[in-house]
GROMACS .gro file of C-alpha atoms in nm:
model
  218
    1UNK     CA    1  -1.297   1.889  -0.646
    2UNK     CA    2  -1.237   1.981  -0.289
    3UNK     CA    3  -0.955   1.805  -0.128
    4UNK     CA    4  -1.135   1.582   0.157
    5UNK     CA    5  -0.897   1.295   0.214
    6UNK     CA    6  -0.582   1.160   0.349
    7UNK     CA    7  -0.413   0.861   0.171
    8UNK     CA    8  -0.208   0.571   0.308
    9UNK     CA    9   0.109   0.567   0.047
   10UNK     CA   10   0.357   0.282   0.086
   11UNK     CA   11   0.543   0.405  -0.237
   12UNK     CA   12   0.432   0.064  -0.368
   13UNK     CA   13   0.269   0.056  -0.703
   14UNK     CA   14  -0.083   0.058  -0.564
   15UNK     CA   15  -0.088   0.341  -0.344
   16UNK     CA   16   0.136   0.570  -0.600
   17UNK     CA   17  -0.095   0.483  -0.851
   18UNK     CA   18  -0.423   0.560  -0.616
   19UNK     CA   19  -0.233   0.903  -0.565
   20UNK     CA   20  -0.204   1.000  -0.890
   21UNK     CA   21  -0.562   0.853  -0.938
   22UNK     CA   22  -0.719   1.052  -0.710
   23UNK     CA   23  -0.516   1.327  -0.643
   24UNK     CA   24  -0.762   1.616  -0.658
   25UNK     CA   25  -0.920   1.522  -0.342
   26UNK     CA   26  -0.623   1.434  -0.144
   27UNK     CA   27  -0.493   1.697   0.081
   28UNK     CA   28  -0.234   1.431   0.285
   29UNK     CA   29  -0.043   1.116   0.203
   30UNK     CA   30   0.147   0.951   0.514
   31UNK     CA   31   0.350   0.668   0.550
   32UNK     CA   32   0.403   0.429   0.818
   33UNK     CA   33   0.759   0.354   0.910
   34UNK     CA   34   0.653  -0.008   1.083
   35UNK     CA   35   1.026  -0.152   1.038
   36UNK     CA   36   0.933  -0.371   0.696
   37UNK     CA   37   1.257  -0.476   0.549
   38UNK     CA   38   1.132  -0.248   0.235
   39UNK     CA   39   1.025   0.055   0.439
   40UNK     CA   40   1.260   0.325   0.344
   41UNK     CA   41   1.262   0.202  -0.001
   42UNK     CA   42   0.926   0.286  -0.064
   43UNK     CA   43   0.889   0.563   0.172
   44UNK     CA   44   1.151   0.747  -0.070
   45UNK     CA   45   0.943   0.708  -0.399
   46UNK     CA   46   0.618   0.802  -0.159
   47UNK     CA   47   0.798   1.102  -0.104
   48UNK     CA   48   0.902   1.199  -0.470
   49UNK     CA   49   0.566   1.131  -0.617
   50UNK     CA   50   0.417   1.346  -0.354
   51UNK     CA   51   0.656   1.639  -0.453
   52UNK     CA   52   0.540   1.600  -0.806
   53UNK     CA   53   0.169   1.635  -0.691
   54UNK     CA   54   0.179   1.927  -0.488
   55UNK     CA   55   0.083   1.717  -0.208
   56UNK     CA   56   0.169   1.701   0.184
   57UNK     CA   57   0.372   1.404   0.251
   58UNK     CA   58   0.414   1.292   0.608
   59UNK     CA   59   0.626   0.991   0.719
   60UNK     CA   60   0.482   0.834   1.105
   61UNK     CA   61   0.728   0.597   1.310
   62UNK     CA   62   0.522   0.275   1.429
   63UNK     CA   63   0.852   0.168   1.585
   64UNK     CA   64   0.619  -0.078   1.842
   65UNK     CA   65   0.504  -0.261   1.567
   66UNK     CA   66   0.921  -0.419   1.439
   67UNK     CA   67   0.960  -0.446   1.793
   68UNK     CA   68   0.637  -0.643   1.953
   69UNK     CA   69   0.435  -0.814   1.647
   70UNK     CA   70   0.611  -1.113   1.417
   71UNK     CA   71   0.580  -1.134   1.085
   72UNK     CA   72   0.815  -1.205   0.816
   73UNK     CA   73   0.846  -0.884   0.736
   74UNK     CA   74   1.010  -0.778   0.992
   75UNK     CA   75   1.264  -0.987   1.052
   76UNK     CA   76   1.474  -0.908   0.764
   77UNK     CA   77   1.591  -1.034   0.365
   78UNK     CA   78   1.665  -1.394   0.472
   79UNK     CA   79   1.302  -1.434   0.653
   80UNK     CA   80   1.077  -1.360   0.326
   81UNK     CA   81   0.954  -1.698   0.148
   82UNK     CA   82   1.012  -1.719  -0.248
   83UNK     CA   83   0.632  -1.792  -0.365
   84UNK     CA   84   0.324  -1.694  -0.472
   85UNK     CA   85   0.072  -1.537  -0.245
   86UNK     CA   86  -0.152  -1.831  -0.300
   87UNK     CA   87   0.091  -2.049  -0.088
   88UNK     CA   88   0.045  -2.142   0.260
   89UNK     CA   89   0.432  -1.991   0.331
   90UNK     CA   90   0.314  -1.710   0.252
   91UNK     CA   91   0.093  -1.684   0.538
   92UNK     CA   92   0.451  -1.543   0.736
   93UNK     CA   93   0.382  -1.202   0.560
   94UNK     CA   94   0.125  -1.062   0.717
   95UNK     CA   95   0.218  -0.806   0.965
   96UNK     CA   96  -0.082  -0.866   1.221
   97UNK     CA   97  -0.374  -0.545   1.215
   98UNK     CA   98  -0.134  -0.368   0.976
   99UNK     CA   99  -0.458  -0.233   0.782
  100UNK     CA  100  -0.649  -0.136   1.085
  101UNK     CA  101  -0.370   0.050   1.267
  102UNK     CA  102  -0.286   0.275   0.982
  103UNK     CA  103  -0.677   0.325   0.943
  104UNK     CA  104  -0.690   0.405   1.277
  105UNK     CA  105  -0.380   0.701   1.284
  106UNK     CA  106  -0.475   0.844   0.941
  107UNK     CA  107  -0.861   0.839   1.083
  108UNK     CA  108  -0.724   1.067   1.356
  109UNK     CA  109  -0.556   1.294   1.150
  110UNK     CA  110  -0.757   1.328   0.867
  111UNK     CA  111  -1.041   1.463   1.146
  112UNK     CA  112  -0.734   1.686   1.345
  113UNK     CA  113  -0.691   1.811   0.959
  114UNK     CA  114  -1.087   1.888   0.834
  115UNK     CA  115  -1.081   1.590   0.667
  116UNK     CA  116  -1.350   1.316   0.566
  117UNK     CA  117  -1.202   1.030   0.410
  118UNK     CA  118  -0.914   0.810   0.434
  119UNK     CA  119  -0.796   0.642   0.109
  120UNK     CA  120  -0.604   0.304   0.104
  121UNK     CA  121  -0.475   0.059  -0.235
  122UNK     CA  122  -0.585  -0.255  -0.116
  123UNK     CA  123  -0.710  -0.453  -0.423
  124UNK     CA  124  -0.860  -0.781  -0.487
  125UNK     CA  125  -0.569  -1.015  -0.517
  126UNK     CA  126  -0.466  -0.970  -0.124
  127UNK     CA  127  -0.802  -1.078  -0.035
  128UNK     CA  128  -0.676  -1.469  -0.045
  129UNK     CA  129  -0.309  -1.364   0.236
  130UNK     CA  130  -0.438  -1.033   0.405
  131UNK     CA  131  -0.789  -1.057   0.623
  132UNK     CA  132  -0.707  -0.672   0.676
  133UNK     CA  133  -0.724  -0.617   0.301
  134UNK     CA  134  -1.103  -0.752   0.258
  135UNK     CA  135  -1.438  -0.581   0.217
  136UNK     CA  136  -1.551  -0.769   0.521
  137UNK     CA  137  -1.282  -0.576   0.723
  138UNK     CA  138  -1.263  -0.280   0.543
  139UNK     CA  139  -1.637  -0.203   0.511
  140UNK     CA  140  -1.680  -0.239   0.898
  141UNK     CA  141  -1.361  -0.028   0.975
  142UNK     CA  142  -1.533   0.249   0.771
  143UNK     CA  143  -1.824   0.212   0.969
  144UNK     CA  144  -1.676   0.209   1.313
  145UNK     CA  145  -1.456   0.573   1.197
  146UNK     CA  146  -1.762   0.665   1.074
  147UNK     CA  147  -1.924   0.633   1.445
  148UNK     CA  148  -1.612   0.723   1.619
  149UNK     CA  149  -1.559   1.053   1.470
  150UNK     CA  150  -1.733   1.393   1.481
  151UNK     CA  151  -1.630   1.491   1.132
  152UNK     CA  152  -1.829   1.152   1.006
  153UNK     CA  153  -1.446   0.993   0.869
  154UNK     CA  154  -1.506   0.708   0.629
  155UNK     CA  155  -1.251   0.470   0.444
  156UNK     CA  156  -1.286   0.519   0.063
  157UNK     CA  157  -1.099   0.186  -0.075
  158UNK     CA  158  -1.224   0.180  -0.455
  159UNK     CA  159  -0.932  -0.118  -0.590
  160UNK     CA  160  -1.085  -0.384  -0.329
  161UNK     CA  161  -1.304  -0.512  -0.616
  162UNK     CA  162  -1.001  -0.542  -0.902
  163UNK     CA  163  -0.686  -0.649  -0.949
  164UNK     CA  164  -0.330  -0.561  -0.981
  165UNK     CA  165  -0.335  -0.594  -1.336
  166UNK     CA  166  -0.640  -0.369  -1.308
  167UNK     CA  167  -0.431  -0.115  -1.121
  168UNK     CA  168  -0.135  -0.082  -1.353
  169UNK     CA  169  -0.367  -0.045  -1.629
  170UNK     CA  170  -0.505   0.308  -1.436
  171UNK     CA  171  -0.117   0.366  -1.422
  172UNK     CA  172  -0.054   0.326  -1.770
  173UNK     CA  173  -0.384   0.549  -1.849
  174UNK     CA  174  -0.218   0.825  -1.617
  175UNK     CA  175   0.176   0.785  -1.753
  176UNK     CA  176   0.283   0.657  -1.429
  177UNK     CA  177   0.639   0.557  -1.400
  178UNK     CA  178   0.641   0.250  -1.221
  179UNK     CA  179   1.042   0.292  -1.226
  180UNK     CA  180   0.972   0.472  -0.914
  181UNK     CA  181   0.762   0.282  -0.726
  182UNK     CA  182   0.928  -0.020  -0.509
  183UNK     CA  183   0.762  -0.381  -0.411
  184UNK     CA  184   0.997  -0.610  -0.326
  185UNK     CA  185   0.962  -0.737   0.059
  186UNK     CA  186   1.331  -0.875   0.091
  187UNK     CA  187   1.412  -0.480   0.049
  188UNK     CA  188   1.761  -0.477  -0.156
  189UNK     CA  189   1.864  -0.226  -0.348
  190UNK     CA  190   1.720  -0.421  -0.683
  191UNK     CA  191   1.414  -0.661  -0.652
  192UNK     CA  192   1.459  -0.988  -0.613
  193UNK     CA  193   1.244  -1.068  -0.874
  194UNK     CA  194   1.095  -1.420  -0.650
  195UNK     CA  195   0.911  -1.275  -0.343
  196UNK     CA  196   0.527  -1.326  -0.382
  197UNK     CA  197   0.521  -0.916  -0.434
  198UNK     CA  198   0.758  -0.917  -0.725
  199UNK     CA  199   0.585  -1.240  -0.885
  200UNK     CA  200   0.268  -1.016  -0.851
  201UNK     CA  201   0.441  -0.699  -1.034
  202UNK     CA  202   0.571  -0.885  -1.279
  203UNK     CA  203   0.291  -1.076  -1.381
  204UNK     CA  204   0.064  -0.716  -1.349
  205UNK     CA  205   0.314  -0.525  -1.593
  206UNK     CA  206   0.298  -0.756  -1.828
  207UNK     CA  207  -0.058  -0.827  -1.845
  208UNK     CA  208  -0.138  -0.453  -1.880
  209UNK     CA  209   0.123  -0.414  -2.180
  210UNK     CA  210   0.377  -0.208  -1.976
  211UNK     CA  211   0.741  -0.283  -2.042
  212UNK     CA  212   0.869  -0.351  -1.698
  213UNK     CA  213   1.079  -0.099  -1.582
  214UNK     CA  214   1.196  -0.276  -1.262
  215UNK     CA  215   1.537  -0.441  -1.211
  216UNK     CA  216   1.529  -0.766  -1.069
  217UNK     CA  217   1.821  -0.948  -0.920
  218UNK     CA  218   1.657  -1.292  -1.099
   0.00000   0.00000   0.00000
């Protein structure tokens, strides 16, 4: 297959599963260093699956975004809610435009690199928390690269239908470790274990049949 696209990777389990997923046609995997409390954690395992693959791995400073935008996220351990995604508290997560910033820079390479497509692991359970996660904002991004770009650039996002249960059961088809992979959004050295993003692992490891690998501080 001829390697056409660039891939957002967080080092999450989403994106390093997408990665190994559809590694054949990825040429580039970048990460955005936005100032998440969970950043570096993840950019680390971004880099060491990217290694295994063969594959190009740069990491892009957003520094703007920790400074200017407020979210949760940013604003260190103590800030991040214990909870479900489906609760309102939740709601302090989302890092405004996240989704269509990173669309926007990996658009821009991917076309300075020859490249058609942009891959990204959004998936159906962050539909309900992240408008910038939904087919109603993803299909339309797509279409506006697709418009704004010589080489035609499109966004190919093929877990926004399924879930994360869905995704780790691709992982366990492929042998993925998800040892190395982080989630966690207070960003410690161990998950938590009661963020809405480890409720979410936990709950996909187990109901794909994968002993859970992951150390969690409760």
């Amino acid at each position: 297959m001829k390697k056409d696209a660039v891939i957002i990777l967080s080092g999450g389990m989403d994106s390093v599963t997408l990665l190994h997923d559809q590694h054949e046609r990825i040429a580039l995997a970048v990460t955005f260093d936005y100032g998440s409390n969970h950043n570096k954690r993840e950019a680390a395992f971004a880099a060491l699956h990217c290694g295994e693959l063969g594959i190009e791995h740069l990491v892009i400073p957003l520094d703007f975004m920790g400074k200017y935008f407020k979210s949760s996220l940013l604003d260190g351990a103590d800030a991040i809610p214990v909870g479900d995604y489906a609760e309102e508290n939740m709601l302090s997560t989302v890092v405004p435009f996240r989704n269509g910033i990173m669309l926007a820079i990996a658009c821009g390479l991917a076309e300075s690199r020859g490249l058609t497509r942009v891959m990204m692991a959004n998936h159906f359970g962050d539909h309900d928390i992240y408008p910038d996660c939904r087919e109603e904002f993803v299909k339309p991004m797509s279409e506006a690269m697709k418009a704004g770009t010589y080489a035609g650039v499109e966004v190919l996002a093929p877990y926004t239908g399924i879930s994360k249960t869905d995704i780790a059961r691709i992982g366990k088809r492929l042998g993925i470790n998800y040892a190395l992979t982080y989630s966690c959004y207070k960003g410690g050295e161990h998950h938590c274990g009661q963020c809405a993003t480890c409720r979410e692992r936990k709950a996909a490891l187990k109901e794909a049949g994968i002993d859970d690998p992951t150390i969690y501080e409760q």
